[in-house]
PDB file of C-alpha atoms and ligand atoms in Angstrom:
ATOM      1  CA  MET A   1      -1.254  14.727 -13.226  1.00 87.00           C
ATOM      2  CA  LYS A   2       2.116  13.135 -12.529  1.00 93.00           C
ATOM      3  CA  SER A   3       3.889  11.235 -15.223  1.00 95.00           C
ATOM      4  CA  VAL A   4       6.475   8.481 -15.239  1.00 96.00           C
ATOM      5  CA  ILE A   5       8.684   7.797 -18.233  1.00 95.00           C
ATOM      6  CA  LEU A   6       8.794   4.154 -19.232  1.00 97.00           C
ATOM      7  CA  PRO A   7      11.786   3.438 -21.507  1.00 96.00           C
ATOM      8  CA  GLU A   8      11.701   0.490 -23.931  1.00 95.00           C
ATOM      9  CA  GLY A   9      12.506  -2.768 -22.144  1.00 96.00           C
ATOM     10  CA  LYS A  10      11.855  -1.333 -18.672  1.00 98.00           C
ATOM     11  CA  LYS A  11       8.900  -2.086 -16.404  1.00 98.00           C
ATOM     12  CA  ILE A  12       6.811  -0.541 -13.662  1.00 98.00           C
ATOM     13  CA  TYR A  13       6.254  -2.672 -10.566  1.00 98.00           C
ATOM     14  CA  PHE A  14       3.474  -2.517  -7.981  1.00 98.00           C
ATOM     15  CA  ALA A  15       3.031  -4.248  -4.603  1.00 98.00           C
ATOM     16  CA  SER A  16       1.084  -3.700  -1.395  1.00 98.00           C
ATOM     17  CA  ASP A  17       0.012  -5.020   1.980  1.00 96.00           C
ATOM     18  CA  ASN A  18       3.111  -6.596   3.466  1.00 96.00           C
ATOM     19  CA  HIS A  19       2.004  -5.882   7.046  1.00 94.00           C
ATOM     20  CA  LEU A  20       5.568  -6.233   8.281  1.00 95.00           C
ATOM     21  CA  GLY A  21       5.707  -6.814  12.024  1.00 92.00           C
ATOM     22  CA  ALA A  22       2.551  -8.974  12.083  1.00 89.00           C
ATOM     23  CA  PRO A  23       1.633 -11.329  13.584  1.00 86.00           C
ATOM     24  CA  ASP A  24       5.047 -11.261  15.296  1.00 87.00           C
ATOM     25  CA  SER A  25       8.609 -10.371  14.382  1.00 90.00           C
ATOM     26  CA  ILE A  26       9.721 -13.950  13.649  1.00 92.00           C
ATOM     27  CA  LYS A  27       6.876 -14.753  11.236  1.00 91.00           C
ATOM     28  CA  SER A  28       7.239 -11.319   9.680  1.00 94.00           C
ATOM     29  CA  LEU A  29      10.961 -11.768   9.042  1.00 97.00           C
ATOM     30  CA  SER A  30      10.607 -14.601   6.526  1.00 96.00           C
ATOM     31  CA  ARG A  31       8.053 -12.566   4.555  1.00 96.00           C
ATOM     32  CA  GLU A  32      10.321  -9.530   4.763  1.00 98.00           C
ATOM     33  CA  LYS A  33      13.277 -11.488   3.360  1.00 98.00           C
ATOM     34  CA  ARG A  34      11.138 -12.699   0.460  1.00 98.00           C
ATOM     35  CA  PHE A  35      10.013  -9.135  -0.264  1.00 98.00           C
ATOM     36  CA  VAL A  36      13.590  -7.818  -0.194  1.00 98.00           C
ATOM     37  CA  LYS A  37      14.628 -10.606  -2.547  1.00 98.00           C
ATOM     38  CA  TRP A  38      11.867  -9.542  -4.925  1.00 98.00           C
ATOM     39  CA  LEU A  39      12.990  -5.905  -4.757  1.00 98.00           C
ATOM     40  CA  ASP A  40      16.513  -7.055  -5.462  1.00 98.00           C
ATOM     41  CA  GLU A  41      15.410  -8.974  -8.576  1.00 97.00           C
ATOM     42  CA  ILE A  42      13.150  -6.317 -10.069  1.00 98.00           C
ATOM     43  CA  LYS A  43      15.536  -3.398  -9.572  1.00 97.00           C
ATOM     44  CA  ASP A  44      17.459  -4.346 -12.720  1.00 96.00           C
ATOM     45  CA  ASP A  45      14.618  -3.586 -15.122  1.00 97.00           C
ATOM     46  CA  ALA A  46      12.408  -1.330 -12.983  1.00 98.00           C
ATOM     47  CA  ALA A  47      11.699   2.165 -14.295  1.00 98.00           C
ATOM     48  CA  ALA A  48       9.722   2.867 -11.103  1.00 98.00           C
ATOM     49  CA  ILE A  49       8.226   1.004  -8.154  1.00 98.00           C
ATOM     50  CA  PHE A  50       4.857   1.779  -6.587  1.00 98.00           C
ATOM     51  CA  LEU A  51       4.176   0.554  -3.047  1.00 98.00           C
ATOM     52  CA  LEU A  52       0.482   0.831  -2.264  1.00 98.00           C
ATOM     53  CA  GLY A  53       0.345   0.836   1.505  1.00 97.00           C
ATOM     54  CA  ASP A  54       0.284  -1.286   4.639  1.00 95.00           C
ATOM     55  CA  LEU A  55       3.971  -2.013   4.195  1.00 97.00           C
ATOM     56  CA  PHE A  56       3.976  -2.015   7.980  1.00 96.00           C
ATOM     57  CA  ASP A  57       1.283  -3.480  10.193  1.00 93.00           C
ATOM     58  CA  PHE A  58       1.798  -0.425  12.350  1.00 92.00           C
ATOM     59  CA  TRP A  59       3.949   2.615  11.758  1.00 95.00           C
ATOM     60  CA  PHE A  60       4.012   5.876  13.658  1.00 94.00           C
ATOM     61  CA  GLU A  61       6.584   8.629  13.362  1.00 94.00           C
ATOM     62  CA  TYR A  62       7.404  10.592  16.446  1.00 94.00           C
ATOM     63  CA  LYS A  63       9.328  13.822  15.953  1.00 91.00           C
ATOM     64  CA  THR A  64      12.726  12.157  16.401  1.00 92.00           C
ATOM     65  CA  VAL A  65      11.914   8.431  16.569  1.00 93.00           C
ATOM     66  CA  VAL A  66      10.557   5.729  14.238  1.00 95.00           C
ATOM     67  CA  PRO A  67       9.563   2.150  15.188  1.00 94.00           C
ATOM     68  CA  LYS A  68      12.282  -0.502  15.550  1.00 94.00           C
ATOM     69  CA  GLY A  69      12.749  -3.164  12.877  1.00 95.00           C
ATOM     70  CA  PHE A  70      12.267  -3.419   9.101  1.00 97.00           C
ATOM     71  CA  THR A  71      15.976  -2.680   8.546  1.00 97.00           C
ATOM     72  CA  ARG A  72      16.327  -4.926   5.481  1.00 98.00           C
ATOM     73  CA  THR A  73      13.364  -3.337   3.744  1.00 98.00           C
ATOM     74  CA  LEU A  74      14.379   0.239   4.507  1.00 98.00           C
ATOM     75  CA  GLY A  75      17.975  -0.477   3.435  1.00 98.00           C
ATOM     76  CA  LYS A  76      16.891  -2.024   0.135  1.00 98.00           C
ATOM     77  CA  LEU A  77      14.509   0.854  -0.609  1.00 98.00           C
ATOM     78  CA  ALA A  78      17.345   3.316   0.057  1.00 98.00           C
ATOM     79  CA  GLU A  79      19.694   1.366  -2.220  1.00 98.00           C
ATOM     80  CA  ILE A  80      17.131   1.443  -5.043  1.00 98.00           C
ATOM     81  CA  THR A  81      16.381   5.165  -4.840  1.00 98.00           C
ATOM     82  CA  ASP A  82      20.102   5.923  -4.418  1.00 98.00           C
ATOM     83  CA  ASN A  83      20.572   4.192  -7.782  1.00 98.00           C
ATOM     84  CA  GLY A  84      18.096   6.591  -9.354  1.00 98.00           C
ATOM     85  CA  ILE A  85      15.012   4.371  -9.560  1.00 98.00           C
ATOM     86  CA  PRO A  86      11.992   6.272  -8.254  1.00 98.00           C
ATOM     87  CA  ILE A  87       9.773   4.667  -5.621  1.00 98.00           C
ATOM     88  CA  PHE A  88       6.321   6.054  -4.812  1.00 98.00           C
ATOM     89  CA  TYR A  89       4.589   5.273  -1.529  1.00 98.00           C
ATOM     90  CA  PHE A  90       0.863   5.461  -0.816  1.00 98.00           C
ATOM     91  CA  VAL A  91      -0.032   5.120   2.844  1.00 97.00           C
ATOM     92  CA  GLY A  92      -2.397   2.345   3.904  1.00 95.00           C
ATOM     93  CA  ASN A  93      -4.805   2.334   6.810  1.00 91.00           C
ATOM     94  CA  HIS A  94      -2.138   0.660   8.966  1.00 91.00           C
ATOM     95  CA  ASP A  95       0.701   3.067   8.287  1.00 93.00           C
ATOM     96  CA  LEU A  96      -0.919   6.419   7.608  1.00 92.00           C
ATOM     97  CA  TRP A  97       1.072   8.136  10.345  1.00 94.00           C
ATOM     98  CA  MET A  98       4.011   8.884   8.078  1.00 96.00           C
ATOM     99  CA  ASN A  99       5.495  12.291   8.489  1.00 94.00           C
ATOM    100  CA  GLY A 100       8.586  13.020   6.438  1.00 96.00           C
ATOM    101  CA  TYR A 101      10.825  10.055   7.211  1.00 98.00           C
ATOM    102  CA  PHE A 102      10.410   8.309   3.850  1.00 98.00           C
ATOM    103  CA  GLU A 103      10.845  11.621   2.021  1.00 98.00           C
ATOM    104  CA  ASN A 104      13.919  12.734   3.927  1.00 97.00           C
ATOM    105  CA  GLU A 105      15.674   9.438   4.630  1.00 97.00           C
ATOM    106  CA  LEU A 106      14.730   7.379   1.554  1.00 98.00           C
ATOM    107  CA  ASN A 107      13.889  10.033  -1.052  1.00 98.00           C
ATOM    108  CA  ILE A 108      10.451   8.425  -1.492  1.00 98.00           C
ATOM    109  CA  PRO A 109       7.417  10.686  -1.989  1.00 98.00           C
ATOM    110  CA  VAL A 110       4.497   9.669   0.225  1.00 98.00           C
ATOM    111  CA  PHE A 111       0.887  10.137  -0.866  1.00 98.00           C
ATOM    112  CA  HIS A 112      -1.991  10.188   1.587  1.00 96.00           C
ATOM    113  CA  LYS A 113      -4.664  10.148  -1.127  1.00 96.00           C
ATOM    114  CA  PRO A 114      -5.093   8.303  -4.450  1.00 97.00           C
ATOM    115  CA  GLN A 115      -3.283   9.900  -7.376  1.00 98.00           C
ATOM    116  CA  GLU A 116      -3.571   9.931 -11.133  1.00 98.00           C
ATOM    117  CA  PHE A 117      -0.465   9.061 -13.124  1.00 98.00           C
ATOM    118  CA  ILE A 118       0.405   8.842 -16.799  1.00 98.00           C
ATOM    119  CA  ILE A 119       2.793   5.945 -17.244  1.00 97.00           C
ATOM    120  CA  GLY A 120       4.170   5.191 -20.693  1.00 93.00           C
ATOM    121  CA  GLY A 121       1.110   6.757 -22.326  1.00 93.00           C
ATOM    122  CA  SER A 122      -1.506   4.923 -20.211  1.00 98.00           C
ATOM    123  CA  THR A 123      -3.567   6.548 -17.472  1.00 98.00           C
ATOM    124  CA  PHE A 124      -3.545   5.139 -13.956  1.00 98.00           C
ATOM    125  CA  PHE A 125      -5.581   5.839 -10.824  1.00 98.00           C
ATOM    126  CA  ILE A 126      -3.505   4.553  -7.901  1.00 98.00           C
ATOM    127  CA  GLY A 127      -4.166   4.326  -4.175  1.00 98.00           C
ATOM    128  CA  HIS A 128      -4.358   2.022  -1.182  1.00 97.00           C
ATOM    129  CA  GLY A 129      -8.141   1.817  -1.500  1.00 95.00           C
ATOM    130  CA  ASP A 130      -9.366   2.182   2.072  1.00 92.00           C
ATOM    131  CA  GLY A 131     -12.422   4.330   2.713  1.00 89.00           C
ATOM    132  CA  LEU A 132     -13.339   4.698  -0.985  1.00 89.00           C
ATOM    133  CA  GLY A 133     -16.713   3.927  -2.489  1.00 80.00           C
ATOM    134  CA  PRO A 134     -20.013   3.313  -0.721  1.00 77.00           C
ATOM    135  CA  GLY A 135     -20.429   1.830   2.746  1.00 69.00           C
ATOM    136  CA  ASP A 136     -17.644   1.079   5.221  1.00 71.00           C
ATOM    137  CA  LYS A 137     -19.127   3.795   7.508  1.00 76.00           C
ATOM    138  CA  GLY A 138     -17.599   2.473  10.732  1.00 75.00           C
ATOM    139  CA  TYR A 139     -14.120   2.566   9.266  1.00 80.00           C
ATOM    140  CA  LYS A 140     -14.647   6.013   7.737  1.00 85.00           C
ATOM    141  CA  ARG A 141     -15.508   7.344  11.215  1.00 84.00           C
ATOM    142  CA  MET A 142     -12.371   5.722  12.647  1.00 83.00           C
ATOM    143  CA  LYS A 143     -10.250   7.205   9.866  1.00 86.00           C
ATOM    144  CA  LYS A 144     -11.462  10.681  10.833  1.00 87.00           C
ATOM    145  CA  LEU A 145     -10.159  10.025  14.335  1.00 86.00           C
ATOM    146  CA  PHE A 146      -6.866   8.536  13.050  1.00 86.00           C
ATOM    147  CA  THR A 147      -6.158  11.602  10.938  1.00 89.00           C
ATOM    148  CA  ASN A 148      -7.392  14.139  13.492  1.00 91.00           C
ATOM    149  CA  PRO A 149      -4.481  16.447  14.433  1.00 92.00           C
ATOM    150  CA  VAL A 150      -5.510  16.658  18.101  1.00 92.00           C
ATOM    151  CA  ALA A 151      -5.852  12.865  18.425  1.00 90.00           C
ATOM    152  CA  LYS A 152      -2.459  12.419  16.742  1.00 90.00           C
ATOM    153  CA  TRP A 153      -0.924  14.982  19.104  1.00 92.00           C
ATOM    154  CA  PHE A 154      -2.174  13.089  22.168  1.00 92.00           C
ATOM    155  CA  PHE A 155      -1.007   9.757  20.787  1.00 91.00           C
ATOM    156  CA  ARG A 156       2.432  11.195  20.066  1.00 92.00           C
ATOM    157  CA  TRP A 157       2.815  12.153  23.701  1.00 93.00           C
ATOM    158  CA  LEU A 158       2.132   8.644  24.950  1.00 93.00           C
ATOM    159  CA  HIS A 159       5.359   6.801  25.594  1.00 94.00           C
ATOM    160  CA  PRO A 160       6.116   4.791  22.410  1.00 92.00           C
ATOM    161  CA  ASP A 161       6.386   1.501  24.338  1.00 93.00           C
ATOM    162  CA  LEU A 162       2.787   2.036  25.415  1.00 94.00           C
ATOM    163  CA  GLY A 163       1.468   3.682  22.241  1.00 91.00           C
ATOM    164  CA  VAL A 164       2.851   1.012  19.918  1.00 88.00           C
ATOM    165  CA  ARG A 165       1.531  -1.760  22.175  1.00 89.00           C
ATOM    166  CA  ILE A 166      -1.974  -0.289  22.154  1.00 88.00           C
ATOM    167  CA  ALA A 167      -1.851   0.159  18.377  1.00 86.00           C
ATOM    168  CA  GLN A 168      -0.643  -3.406  17.785  1.00 83.00           C
ATOM    169  CA  TYR A 169      -3.429  -4.726  19.976  1.00 82.00           C
ATOM    170  CA  PHE A 170      -6.086  -2.909  17.959  1.00 79.00           C
ATOM    171  CA  SER A 171      -4.461  -3.667  14.625  1.00 76.00           C
ATOM    172  CA  ILE A 172      -4.610  -7.410  15.187  1.00 70.00           C
ATOM    173  CA  LYS A 173      -7.755  -7.728  17.333  1.00 66.00           C
ATOM    174  CA  ASN A 174     -10.199  -5.310  15.840  1.00 58.00           C
ATOM    175  CA  LYS A 175     -11.221  -5.549  12.211  1.00 53.00           C
ATOM    176  CA  LEU A 176     -13.523  -2.536  12.348  1.00 46.00           C
ATOM    177  CA  ILE A 177     -10.753  -0.291  13.566  1.00 45.00           C
ATOM    178  CA  SER A 178      -8.133  -1.580  11.183  1.00 48.00           C
ATOM    179  CA  GLY A 179     -10.606  -1.505   8.285  1.00 51.00           C
ATOM    180  CA  ASP A 180      -9.612  -4.959   7.083  1.00 55.00           C
ATOM    181  CA  GLU A 181     -12.281  -6.960   5.341  1.00 54.00           C
ATOM    182  CA  ASP A 182     -12.913 -10.568   4.541  1.00 56.00           C
ATOM    183  CA  ILE A 183     -10.488 -11.800   1.933  1.00 61.00           C
ATOM    184  CA  ARG A 184     -13.066 -13.592  -0.139  1.00 71.00           C
ATOM    185  CA  PHE A 185     -14.399 -12.224  -3.386  1.00 74.00           C
ATOM    186  CA  LEU A 186     -17.756 -10.531  -2.791  1.00 77.00           C
ATOM    187  CA  GLY A 187     -18.866 -10.515  -6.433  1.00 77.00           C
ATOM    188  CA  GLU A 188     -18.359  -7.692  -8.851  1.00 76.00           C
ATOM    189  CA  ASP A 189     -21.568  -5.892  -7.853  1.00 75.00           C
ATOM    190  CA  LYS A 190     -20.544  -5.923  -4.181  1.00 77.00           C
ATOM    191  CA  GLU A 191     -16.834  -5.189  -4.484  1.00 85.00           C
ATOM    192  CA  TRP A 192     -16.911  -1.548  -3.415  1.00 89.00           C
ATOM    193  CA  LEU A 193     -13.638  -0.676  -5.149  1.00 93.00           C
ATOM    194  CA  VAL A 194     -15.166  -1.956  -8.414  1.00 93.00           C
ATOM    195  CA  GLN A 195     -18.187   0.258  -7.801  1.00 93.00           C
ATOM    196  CA  TYR A 196     -15.920   3.180  -6.995  1.00 95.00           C
ATOM    197  CA  ALA A 197     -13.921   2.705 -10.208  1.00 96.00           C
ATOM    198  CA  LYS A 198     -17.077   2.326 -12.323  1.00 95.00           C
ATOM    199  CA  ARG A 199     -18.481   5.542 -10.902  1.00 94.00           C
ATOM    200  CA  LYS A 200     -15.228   7.365 -11.687  1.00 96.00           C
ATOM    201  CA  LEU A 201     -15.363   6.036 -15.249  1.00 96.00           C
ATOM    202  CA  GLU A 202     -18.711   7.777 -15.778  1.00 96.00           C
ATOM    203  CA  THR A 203     -16.969  11.152 -15.741  1.00 96.00           C
ATOM    204  CA  LYS A 204     -13.431  10.358 -16.847  1.00 96.00           C
ATOM    205  CA  HIS A 205     -11.705   7.508 -18.614  1.00 97.00           C
ATOM    206  CA  THR A 206      -8.793   5.798 -16.889  1.00 98.00           C
ATOM    207  CA  ASP A 207      -6.966   2.777 -18.279  1.00 98.00           C
ATOM    208  CA  TYR A 208      -6.031   1.160 -14.969  1.00 98.00           C
ATOM    209  CA  PHE A 209      -7.341   1.425 -11.418  1.00 98.00           C
ATOM    210  CA  ILE A 210      -4.708  -0.064  -9.093  1.00 98.00           C
ATOM    211  CA  PHE A 211      -5.464  -0.679  -5.435  1.00 98.00           C
ATOM    212  CA  GLY A 212      -4.359  -2.781  -2.494  1.00 96.00           C
ATOM    213  CA  HIS A 213      -6.217  -3.124   0.822  1.00 93.00           C
ATOM    214  CA  ARG A 214      -8.401  -6.090  -0.185  1.00 91.00           C
ATOM    215  CA  HIS A 215      -5.631  -8.646   0.297  1.00 93.00           C
ATOM    216  CA  LEU A 216      -7.091 -10.415  -2.700  1.00 94.00           C
ATOM    217  CA  PRO A 217      -5.513 -10.510  -6.174  1.00 96.00           C
ATOM    218  CA  LEU A 218      -8.146  -9.295  -8.636  1.00 96.00           C
ATOM    219  CA  ASP A 219      -8.004  -8.453 -12.334  1.00 97.00           C
ATOM    220  CA  ILE A 220     -11.435  -7.231 -13.446  1.00 97.00           C
ATOM    221  CA  ASP A 221     -12.422  -5.871 -16.845  1.00 97.00           C
ATOM    222  CA  LEU A 222     -14.533  -2.772 -16.173  1.00 96.00           C
ATOM    223  CA  GLY A 223     -15.490  -2.372 -19.822  1.00 93.00           C
ATOM    224  CA  HIS A 224     -14.628   0.645 -21.988  1.00 89.00           C
ATOM    225  CA  THR A 225     -11.000  -0.609 -22.098  1.00 95.00           C
ATOM    226  CA  SER A 226     -10.543  -0.029 -18.387  1.00 98.00           C
ATOM    227  CA  THR A 227      -9.204  -2.525 -15.853  1.00 98.00           C
ATOM    228  CA  TYR A 228      -9.383  -2.791 -12.076  1.00 97.00           C
ATOM    229  CA  ILE A 229      -6.415  -4.487 -10.455  1.00 98.00           C
ATOM    230  CA  ASN A 230      -6.111  -5.440  -6.832  1.00 97.00           C
ATOM    231  CA  LEU A 231      -2.561  -6.356  -5.955  1.00 98.00           C
ATOM    232  CA  GLY A 232      -3.340  -9.016  -3.347  1.00 96.00           C
ATOM    233  CA  ASP A 233      -0.875  -9.155  -0.470  1.00 96.00           C
ATOM    234  CA  TRP A 234       2.466 -10.422   0.803  1.00 96.00           C
ATOM    235  CA  ILE A 235       0.943 -12.539   3.544  1.00 94.00           C
ATOM    236  CA  ASN A 236      -0.907 -15.248   1.639  1.00 93.00           C
ATOM    237  CA  TYR A 237      -0.424 -14.479  -2.057  1.00 96.00           C
ATOM    238  CA  PHE A 238       2.951 -12.752  -2.568  1.00 97.00           C
ATOM    239  CA  THR A 239       1.545 -11.097  -5.678  1.00 98.00           C
ATOM    240  CA  TYR A 240       2.741  -8.041  -7.542  1.00 98.00           C
ATOM    241  CA  GLY A 241       1.762  -6.058 -10.605  1.00 98.00           C
ATOM    242  CA  VAL A 242       4.002  -5.407 -13.581  1.00 98.00           C
ATOM    243  CA  PHE A 243       3.326  -3.004 -16.446  1.00 98.00           C
ATOM    244  CA  ASP A 244       5.503  -3.030 -19.557  1.00 97.00           C
ATOM    245  CA  GLY A 245       3.762  -0.185 -21.409  1.00 96.00           C
ATOM    246  CA  LYS A 246       1.444  -2.529 -23.281  1.00 95.00           C
ATOM    247  CA  LYS A 247      -0.124  -4.812 -20.705  1.00 96.00           C
ATOM    248  CA  PHE A 248      -0.538  -5.170 -16.972  1.00 98.00           C
ATOM    249  CA  ASP A 249       0.132  -8.573 -15.393  1.00 98.00           C
ATOM    250  CA  LEU A 250      -0.487  -9.839 -11.894  1.00 98.00           C
ATOM    251  CA  LYS A 251       2.227 -12.281 -10.918  1.00 98.00           C
ATOM    252  CA  LYS A 252       3.264 -14.290  -7.903  1.00 98.00           C
ATOM    253  CA  PHE A 253       6.782 -14.133  -6.525  1.00 98.00           C
ATOM    254  CA  GLU A 254       7.663 -17.722  -5.788  1.00 94.00           C
ATOM    255  CA  ALA A 255       9.920 -18.447  -2.846  1.00 81.00           C
ATOM    256  CA  SER A 256      13.040 -20.352  -3.839  1.00 72.00           C
TER     257      SER A 256
HETATM  258 MN1  LIG C   1      -3.802  -4.285   4.460  1.00 69.20          MN
END
């Protein structure tokens, strides 16, 4: 299990689901500027920052090329890690084709599966949240294709102008393929990430389950002193999580 030291007076920050690049570069840019402003404000008291996926609406790394754009975000992330503040990245279902760029260029470890962390004495189970729990069979099949080495090899050999265009089309048009769900609360018994967390709790206690993917800010008491947090998104809610070693809060970053 990985651990993060949380000094007195410092905080751990969490955010997810920016979907930069969607629905177009102009609309994305104002959200990106707000996100960079948030990063700039929190860096002063951050002990670590966790980004829980779908930072990009589509991201694919070719051997020598990454997609255009997102310069402000990448620059700010580099500035923060250069100043010694660790950032952890968990891929989402929209940007799972990461392959070394964040590690090498930004010094940010990238996780393709949920991870357990000990942070300031509390236990955390952290991930994007796609494909976990019961159901979602159509998406789980698609994810097998997305992560298939042969399929990735063929996609990589499409010209990027064509490959990225095809991917953007499917990302925005097709909810089954992108794995995005309705952003209304389904009720605790139907929220599959709640069910997933409750099942995990049967074998092992965890203080906090932190996920993104639902695009819906949720703070649910699972009983047995365990909490499920969904971070919401940076499209409609502009929400983030902050942990000070004692309590976890979901907050909104107001535009000013
Ligand atoms: Mn998402």
